[in-house]
Tab-separated table of C-alpha atoms and ligand atoms in Angstrom:
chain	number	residue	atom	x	y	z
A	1	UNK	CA	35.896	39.920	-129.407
A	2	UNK	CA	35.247	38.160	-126.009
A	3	UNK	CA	36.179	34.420	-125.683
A	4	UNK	CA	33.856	31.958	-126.506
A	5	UNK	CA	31.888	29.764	-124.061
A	6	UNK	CA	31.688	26.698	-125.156
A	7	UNK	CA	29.573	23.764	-123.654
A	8	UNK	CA	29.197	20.407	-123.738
A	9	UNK	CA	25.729	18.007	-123.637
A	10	UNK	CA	25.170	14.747	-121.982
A	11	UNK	CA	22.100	12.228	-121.401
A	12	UNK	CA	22.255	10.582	-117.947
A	13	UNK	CA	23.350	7.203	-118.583
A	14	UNK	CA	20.857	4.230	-117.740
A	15	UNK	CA	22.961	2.017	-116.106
A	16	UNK	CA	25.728	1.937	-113.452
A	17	UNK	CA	28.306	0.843	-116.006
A	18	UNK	CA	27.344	3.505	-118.529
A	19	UNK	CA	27.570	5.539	-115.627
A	20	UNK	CA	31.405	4.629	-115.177
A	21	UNK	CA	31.848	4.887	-118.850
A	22	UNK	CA	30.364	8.969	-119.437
A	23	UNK	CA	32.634	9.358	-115.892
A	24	UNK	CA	35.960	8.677	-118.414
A	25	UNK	CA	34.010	10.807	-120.888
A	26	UNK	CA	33.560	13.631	-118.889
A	27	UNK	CA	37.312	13.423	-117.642
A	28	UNK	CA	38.813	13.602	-120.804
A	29	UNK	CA	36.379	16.548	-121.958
A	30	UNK	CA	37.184	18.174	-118.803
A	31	UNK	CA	40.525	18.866	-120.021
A	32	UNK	CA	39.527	20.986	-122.925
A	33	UNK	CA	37.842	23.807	-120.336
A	34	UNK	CA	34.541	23.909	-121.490
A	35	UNK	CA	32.274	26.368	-119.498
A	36	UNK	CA	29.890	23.874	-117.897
A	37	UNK	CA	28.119	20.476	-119.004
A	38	UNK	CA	24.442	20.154	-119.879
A	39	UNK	CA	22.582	16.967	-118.703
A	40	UNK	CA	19.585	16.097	-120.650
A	41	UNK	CA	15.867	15.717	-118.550
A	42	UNK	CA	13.465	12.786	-119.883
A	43	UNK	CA	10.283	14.780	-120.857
A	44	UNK	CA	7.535	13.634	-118.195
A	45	UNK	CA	10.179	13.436	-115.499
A	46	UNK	CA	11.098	9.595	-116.735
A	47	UNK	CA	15.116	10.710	-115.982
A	48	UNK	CA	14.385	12.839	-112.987
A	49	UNK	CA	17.095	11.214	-110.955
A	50	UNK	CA	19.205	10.011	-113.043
A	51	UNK	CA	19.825	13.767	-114.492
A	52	UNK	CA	20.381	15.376	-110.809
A	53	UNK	CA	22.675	11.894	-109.978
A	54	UNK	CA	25.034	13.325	-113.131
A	55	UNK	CA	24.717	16.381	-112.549
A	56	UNK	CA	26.239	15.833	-108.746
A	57	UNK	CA	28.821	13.470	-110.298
A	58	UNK	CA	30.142	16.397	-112.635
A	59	UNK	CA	30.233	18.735	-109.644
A	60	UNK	CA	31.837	16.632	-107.322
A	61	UNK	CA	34.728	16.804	-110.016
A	62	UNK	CA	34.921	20.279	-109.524
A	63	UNK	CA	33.056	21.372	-113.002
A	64	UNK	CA	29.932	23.520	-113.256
A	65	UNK	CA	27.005	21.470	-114.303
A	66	UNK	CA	23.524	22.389	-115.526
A	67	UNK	CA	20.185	20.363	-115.550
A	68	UNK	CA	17.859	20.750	-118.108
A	69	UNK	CA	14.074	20.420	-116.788
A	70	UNK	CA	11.035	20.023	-118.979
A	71	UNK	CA	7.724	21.204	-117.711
A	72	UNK	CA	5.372	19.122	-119.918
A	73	UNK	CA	3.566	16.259	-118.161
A	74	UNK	CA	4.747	18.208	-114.479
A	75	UNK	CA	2.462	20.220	-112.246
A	76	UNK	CA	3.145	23.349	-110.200
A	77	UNK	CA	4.037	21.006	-107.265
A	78	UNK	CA	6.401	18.338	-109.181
A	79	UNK	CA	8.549	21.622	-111.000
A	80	UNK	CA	8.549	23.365	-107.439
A	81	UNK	CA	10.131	20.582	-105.571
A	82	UNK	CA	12.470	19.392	-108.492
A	83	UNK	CA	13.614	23.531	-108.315
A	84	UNK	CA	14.256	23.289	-104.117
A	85	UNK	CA	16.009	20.548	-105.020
A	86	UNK	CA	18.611	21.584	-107.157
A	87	UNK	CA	19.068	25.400	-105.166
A	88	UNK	CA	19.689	22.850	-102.050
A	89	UNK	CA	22.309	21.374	-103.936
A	90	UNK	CA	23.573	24.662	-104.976
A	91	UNK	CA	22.834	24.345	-108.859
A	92	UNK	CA	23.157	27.713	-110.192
A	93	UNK	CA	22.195	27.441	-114.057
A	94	UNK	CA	19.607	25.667	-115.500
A	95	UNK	CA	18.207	24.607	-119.163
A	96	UNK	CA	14.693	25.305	-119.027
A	97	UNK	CA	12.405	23.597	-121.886
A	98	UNK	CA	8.911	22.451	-122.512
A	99	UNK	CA	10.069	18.796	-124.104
A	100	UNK	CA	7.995	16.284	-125.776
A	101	UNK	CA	6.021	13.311	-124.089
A	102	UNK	CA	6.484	9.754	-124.999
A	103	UNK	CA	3.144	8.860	-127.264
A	104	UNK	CA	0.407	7.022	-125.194
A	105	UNK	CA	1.746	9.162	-122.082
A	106	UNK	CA	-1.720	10.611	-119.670
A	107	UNK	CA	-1.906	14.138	-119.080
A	108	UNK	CA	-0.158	17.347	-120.374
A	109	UNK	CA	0.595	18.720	-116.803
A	110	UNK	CA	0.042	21.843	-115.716
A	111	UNK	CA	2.375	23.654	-118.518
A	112	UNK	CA	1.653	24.232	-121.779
A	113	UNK	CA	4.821	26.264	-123.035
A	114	UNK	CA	8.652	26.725	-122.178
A	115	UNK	CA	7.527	30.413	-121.351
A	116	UNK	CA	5.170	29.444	-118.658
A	117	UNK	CA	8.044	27.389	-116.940
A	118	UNK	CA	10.473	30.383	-117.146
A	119	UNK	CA	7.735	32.447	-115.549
A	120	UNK	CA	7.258	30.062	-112.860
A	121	UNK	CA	11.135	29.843	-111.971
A	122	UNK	CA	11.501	33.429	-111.465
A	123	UNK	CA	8.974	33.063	-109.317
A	124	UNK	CA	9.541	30.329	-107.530
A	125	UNK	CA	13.374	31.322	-107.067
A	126	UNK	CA	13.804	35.009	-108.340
A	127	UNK	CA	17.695	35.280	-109.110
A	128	UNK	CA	19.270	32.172	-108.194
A	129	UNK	CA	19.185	30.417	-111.706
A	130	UNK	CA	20.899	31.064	-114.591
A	131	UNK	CA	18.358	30.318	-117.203
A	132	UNK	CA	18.860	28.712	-121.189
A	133	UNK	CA	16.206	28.054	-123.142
A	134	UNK	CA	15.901	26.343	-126.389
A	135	UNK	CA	15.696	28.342	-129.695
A	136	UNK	CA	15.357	27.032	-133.325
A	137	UNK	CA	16.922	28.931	-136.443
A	138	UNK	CA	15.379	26.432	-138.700
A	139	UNK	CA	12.057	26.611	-136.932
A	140	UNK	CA	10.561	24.245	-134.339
A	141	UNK	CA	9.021	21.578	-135.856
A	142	UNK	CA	5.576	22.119	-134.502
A	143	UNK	CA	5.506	26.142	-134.650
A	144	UNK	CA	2.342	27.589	-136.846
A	145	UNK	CA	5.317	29.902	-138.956
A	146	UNK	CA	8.771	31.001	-138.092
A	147	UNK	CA	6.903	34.354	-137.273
A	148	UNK	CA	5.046	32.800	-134.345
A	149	UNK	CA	8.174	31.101	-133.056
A	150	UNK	CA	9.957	33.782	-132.776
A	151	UNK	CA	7.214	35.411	-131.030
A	152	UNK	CA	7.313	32.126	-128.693
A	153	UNK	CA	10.955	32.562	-128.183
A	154	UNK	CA	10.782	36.526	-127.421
A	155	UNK	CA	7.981	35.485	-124.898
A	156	UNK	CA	10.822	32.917	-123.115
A	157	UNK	CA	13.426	35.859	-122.662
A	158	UNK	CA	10.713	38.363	-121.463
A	159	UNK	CA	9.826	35.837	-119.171
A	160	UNK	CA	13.014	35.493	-117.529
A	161	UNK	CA	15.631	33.879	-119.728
A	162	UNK	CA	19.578	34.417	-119.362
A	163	UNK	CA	20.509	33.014	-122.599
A	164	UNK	CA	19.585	30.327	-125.151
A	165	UNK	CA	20.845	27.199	-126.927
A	166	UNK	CA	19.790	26.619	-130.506
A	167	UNK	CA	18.322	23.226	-131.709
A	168	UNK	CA	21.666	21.746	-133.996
A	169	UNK	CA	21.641	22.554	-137.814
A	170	UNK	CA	24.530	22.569	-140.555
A	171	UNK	CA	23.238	25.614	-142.438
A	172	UNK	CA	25.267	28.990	-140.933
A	173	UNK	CA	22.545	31.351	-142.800
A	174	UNK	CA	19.645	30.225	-140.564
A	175	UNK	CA	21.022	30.803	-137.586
A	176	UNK	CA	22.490	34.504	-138.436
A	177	UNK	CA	18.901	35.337	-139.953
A	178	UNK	CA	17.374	34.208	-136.877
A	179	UNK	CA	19.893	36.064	-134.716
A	180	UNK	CA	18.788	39.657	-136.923
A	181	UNK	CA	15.167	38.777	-136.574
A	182	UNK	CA	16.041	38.506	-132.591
A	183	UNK	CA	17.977	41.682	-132.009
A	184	UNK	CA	15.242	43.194	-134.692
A	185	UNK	CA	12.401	42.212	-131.997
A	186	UNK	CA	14.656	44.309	-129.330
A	187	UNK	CA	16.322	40.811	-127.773
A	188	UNK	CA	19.924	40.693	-126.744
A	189	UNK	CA	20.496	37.634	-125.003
A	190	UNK	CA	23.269	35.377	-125.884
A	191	UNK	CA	22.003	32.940	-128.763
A	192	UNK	CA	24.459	30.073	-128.601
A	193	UNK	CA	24.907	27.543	-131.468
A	194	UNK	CA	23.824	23.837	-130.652
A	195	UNK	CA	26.578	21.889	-132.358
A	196	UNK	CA	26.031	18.055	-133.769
A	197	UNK	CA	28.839	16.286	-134.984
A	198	UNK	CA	28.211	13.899	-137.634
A	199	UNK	CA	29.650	10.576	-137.256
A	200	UNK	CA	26.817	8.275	-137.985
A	201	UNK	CA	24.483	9.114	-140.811
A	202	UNK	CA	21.650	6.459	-139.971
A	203	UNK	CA	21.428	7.741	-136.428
A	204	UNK	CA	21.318	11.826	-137.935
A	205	UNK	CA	18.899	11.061	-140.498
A	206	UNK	CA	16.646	9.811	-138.081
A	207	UNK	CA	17.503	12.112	-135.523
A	208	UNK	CA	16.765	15.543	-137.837
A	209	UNK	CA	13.804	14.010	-138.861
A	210	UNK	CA	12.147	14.035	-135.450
A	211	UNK	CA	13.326	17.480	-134.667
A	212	UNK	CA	13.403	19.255	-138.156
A	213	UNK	CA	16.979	19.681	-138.156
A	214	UNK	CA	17.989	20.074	-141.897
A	215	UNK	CA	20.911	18.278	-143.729
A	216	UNK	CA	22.070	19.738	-146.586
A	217	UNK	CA	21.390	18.224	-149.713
A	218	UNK	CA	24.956	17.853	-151.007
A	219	UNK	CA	25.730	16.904	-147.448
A	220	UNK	CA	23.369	14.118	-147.565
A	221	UNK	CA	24.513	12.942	-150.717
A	222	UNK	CA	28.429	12.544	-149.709
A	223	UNK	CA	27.231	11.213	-146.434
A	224	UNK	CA	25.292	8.200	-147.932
A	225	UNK	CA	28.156	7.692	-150.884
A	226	UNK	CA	29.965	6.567	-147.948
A	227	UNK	CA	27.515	3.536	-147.187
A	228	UNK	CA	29.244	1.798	-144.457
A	229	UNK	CA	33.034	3.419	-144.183
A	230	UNK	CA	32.517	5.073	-141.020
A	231	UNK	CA	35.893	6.216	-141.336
A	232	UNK	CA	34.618	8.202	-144.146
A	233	UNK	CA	31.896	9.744	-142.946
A	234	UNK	CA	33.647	10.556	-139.682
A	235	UNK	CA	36.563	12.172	-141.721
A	236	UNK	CA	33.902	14.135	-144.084
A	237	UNK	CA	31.686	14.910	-141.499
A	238	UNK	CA	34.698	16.600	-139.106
A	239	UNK	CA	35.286	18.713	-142.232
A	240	UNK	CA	31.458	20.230	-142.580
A	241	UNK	CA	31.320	21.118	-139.084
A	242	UNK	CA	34.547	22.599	-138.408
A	243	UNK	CA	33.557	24.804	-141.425
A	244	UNK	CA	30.317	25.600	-139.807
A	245	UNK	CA	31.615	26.154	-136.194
A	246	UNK	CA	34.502	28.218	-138.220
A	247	UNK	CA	31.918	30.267	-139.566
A	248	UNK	CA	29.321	30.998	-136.695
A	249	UNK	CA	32.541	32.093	-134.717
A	250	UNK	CA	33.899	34.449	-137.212
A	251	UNK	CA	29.997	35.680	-137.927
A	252	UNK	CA	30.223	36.473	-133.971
A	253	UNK	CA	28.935	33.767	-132.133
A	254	UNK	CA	29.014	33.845	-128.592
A	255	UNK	CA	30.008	30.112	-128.145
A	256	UNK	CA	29.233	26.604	-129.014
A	257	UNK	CA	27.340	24.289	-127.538
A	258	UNK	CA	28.432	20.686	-128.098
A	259	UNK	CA	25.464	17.624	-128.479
A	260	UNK	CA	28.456	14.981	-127.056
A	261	UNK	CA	26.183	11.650	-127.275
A	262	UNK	CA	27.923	10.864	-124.287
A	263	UNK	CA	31.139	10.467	-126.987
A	264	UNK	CA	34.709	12.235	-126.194
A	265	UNK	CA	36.307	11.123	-129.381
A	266	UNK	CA	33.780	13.716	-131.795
A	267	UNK	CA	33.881	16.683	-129.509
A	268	UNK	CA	37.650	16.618	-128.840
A	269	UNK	CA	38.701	15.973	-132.518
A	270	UNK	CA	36.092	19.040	-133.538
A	271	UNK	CA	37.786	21.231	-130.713
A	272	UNK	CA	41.464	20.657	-131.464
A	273	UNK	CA	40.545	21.564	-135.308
A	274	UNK	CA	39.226	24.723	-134.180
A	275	UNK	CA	42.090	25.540	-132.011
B	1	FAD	P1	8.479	25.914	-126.376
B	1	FAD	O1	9.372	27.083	-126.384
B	1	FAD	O2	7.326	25.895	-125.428
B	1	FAD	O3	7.923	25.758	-127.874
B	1	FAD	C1	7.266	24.567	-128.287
B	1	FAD	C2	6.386	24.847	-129.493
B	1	FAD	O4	5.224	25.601	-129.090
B	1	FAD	C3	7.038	25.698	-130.588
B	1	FAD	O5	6.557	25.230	-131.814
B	1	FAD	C4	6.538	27.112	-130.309
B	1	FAD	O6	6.512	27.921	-131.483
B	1	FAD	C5	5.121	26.824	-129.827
B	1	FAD	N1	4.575	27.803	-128.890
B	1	FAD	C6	5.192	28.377	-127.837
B	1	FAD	N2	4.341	29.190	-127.174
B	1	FAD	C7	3.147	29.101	-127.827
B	1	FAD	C8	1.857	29.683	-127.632
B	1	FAD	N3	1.607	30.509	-126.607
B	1	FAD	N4	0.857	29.357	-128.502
B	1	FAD	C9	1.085	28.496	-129.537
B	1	FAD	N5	2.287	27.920	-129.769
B	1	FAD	C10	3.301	28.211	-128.928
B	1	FAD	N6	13.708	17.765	-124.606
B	1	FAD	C11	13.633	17.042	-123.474
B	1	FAD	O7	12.628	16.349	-123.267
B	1	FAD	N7	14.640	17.023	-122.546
B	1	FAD	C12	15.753	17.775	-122.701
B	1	FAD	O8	16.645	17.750	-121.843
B	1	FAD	C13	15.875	18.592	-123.868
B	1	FAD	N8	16.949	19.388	-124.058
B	1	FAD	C14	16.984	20.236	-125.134
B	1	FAD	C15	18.037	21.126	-125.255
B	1	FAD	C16	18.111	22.011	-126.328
B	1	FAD	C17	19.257	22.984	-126.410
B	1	FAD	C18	17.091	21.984	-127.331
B	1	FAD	C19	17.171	22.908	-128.516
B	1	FAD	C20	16.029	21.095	-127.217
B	1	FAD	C21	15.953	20.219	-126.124
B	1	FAD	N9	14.888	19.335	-125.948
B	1	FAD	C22	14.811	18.555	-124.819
B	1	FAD	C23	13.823	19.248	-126.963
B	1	FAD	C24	12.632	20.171	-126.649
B	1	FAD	O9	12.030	19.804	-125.438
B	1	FAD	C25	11.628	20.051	-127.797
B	1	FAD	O10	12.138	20.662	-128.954
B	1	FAD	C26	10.221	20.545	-127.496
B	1	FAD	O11	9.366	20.128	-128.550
B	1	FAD	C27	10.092	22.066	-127.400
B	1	FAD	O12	10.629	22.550	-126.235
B	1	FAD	P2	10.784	24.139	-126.055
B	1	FAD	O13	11.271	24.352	-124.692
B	1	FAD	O14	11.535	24.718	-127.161
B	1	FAD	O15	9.223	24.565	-126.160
């Protein structure tokens, strides 16, 4: 079996302290040898600079670093420039996604669909990127049927995509059936696992809400036992997800993909289990 890749996820920090702060983070993550870091893109382009700013900061350090751009709310001209922009700065891989625009924002843009961005890099650039896209074993939230958005994600790989991250969930099944339904559809990319660890159950609840991530029932139930012993929940939740990442590597997983929060203490704890 080849090595896993794994990969780790930040947002770019709002303020020049934070900044200073996700610098220590990144050090001490640096020292497990992840493949590259991620850096999240505010849908509409509300993060524009502050993503390419972190992105420069992890390079400068000597680590490969990939932007994630979303299309929605940008026109041919905004994407094209944003593209130029990173090749300049000799960005090789990027995460390419549709994202979601803050409510009361104006116009959609000039792209409707992830696909239609991957198209347009290809054509813009040709080669130079390494392109991710987003894929979801428990279904995107707004997709018609998981039929359809597997078609969608086929469509992002026959546009152009390298590889894919998966939207997080905790059940291993999903993500293997999706995987078979993939290959099935004649699709080979790597499909990598997007991990969350659970160390705050308010903050999870919400977040898999908004994105349709689910939690397990029993996993729920444990989790909110715990009211507020963080310790607890940190403890319990290490143990669920080291299971899961356990599994999805024996089941052949090409890697993990790590949703940091802009934390070290999660990642590294769920790492050094693994080891
Ligand atoms: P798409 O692949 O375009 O799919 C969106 C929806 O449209 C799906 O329901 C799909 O089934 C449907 N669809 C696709 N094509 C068609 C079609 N032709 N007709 C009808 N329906 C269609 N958001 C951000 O804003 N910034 C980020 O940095 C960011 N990073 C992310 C990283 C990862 C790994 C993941 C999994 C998600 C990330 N997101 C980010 C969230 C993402 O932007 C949202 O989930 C968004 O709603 C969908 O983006 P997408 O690229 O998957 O869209």
């Amino acid at each position: 079996m080849q090595t896993p890749d794994f990969s780790i996820e930040f947002f770019p920090p709002k303020t020049a302290e934070g900044a200073d702060k996700l610098r220590a983070v990144r050090a001490q993550l640096a020292a497990l040898g992840p493949r590259y870091f991620s850096v999240t893109f505010g849908a509409g382009g509300s993060t524009q600079q502050g993503t390419l700013d972190t992105v420069l900061d992890i390079m400068a350090a000597g680590q490969e670093a990939a932007p994630h751009l979303s299309c929605v709310g940008g026109t041919r001209a905004s994407i094209g420039a944003i593209l130029q922009q990173y090749k300049a700065h000799g960005i090789r891989r990027l995460v390419a996604l549709r994202g979601d625009l803050p409510s009361g924002y104006g116009g959609m843009g000039e792209f409707r669909y992830a696909n239609e961005l991957v198209e347009f890099v290809r054509a813009e650039t040709g080669d130079w990127f390494h392109i991710e896209v987003a894929a979801y074993p428990e279904m995107h939230p707004q997709a018609r049927s998981p039929q359809d958005d597997l078609r969608a994600f086929v469509r992002k790989v026959q546009a152009g995509a390298n590889s894919a991250i998966t939207q997080y969930f905790y059940n291993a099944d999903a993500y293997f059936r999706f995987v078979d339904e993939v290959r099935a559809a004649g699709v080979d990319v790597p499909i990598v696992p997007g991990i969350m660890p659970i160390t705050n159950y308010t903050q999870l609840s919400r977040f898999s809400e908004m994105c349709g991530a689910e939690i397990p029932r029993w996993v729920r139930l444990k989790l909110a036992s715990f009211g507020d012993d963080s310790a607890a929940i940190k403890a319990f939740g290490l143990d669920v997800v080291t299971a899961l990442c356990e599994r999805l590597l024996a089941g052949g997983a090409p890697g993990l993909h790590f949703y940091s929060m802009n934390q070290a203490a999660a990642t590294t704890a769920l790492w050094q289990r693994l080891r």
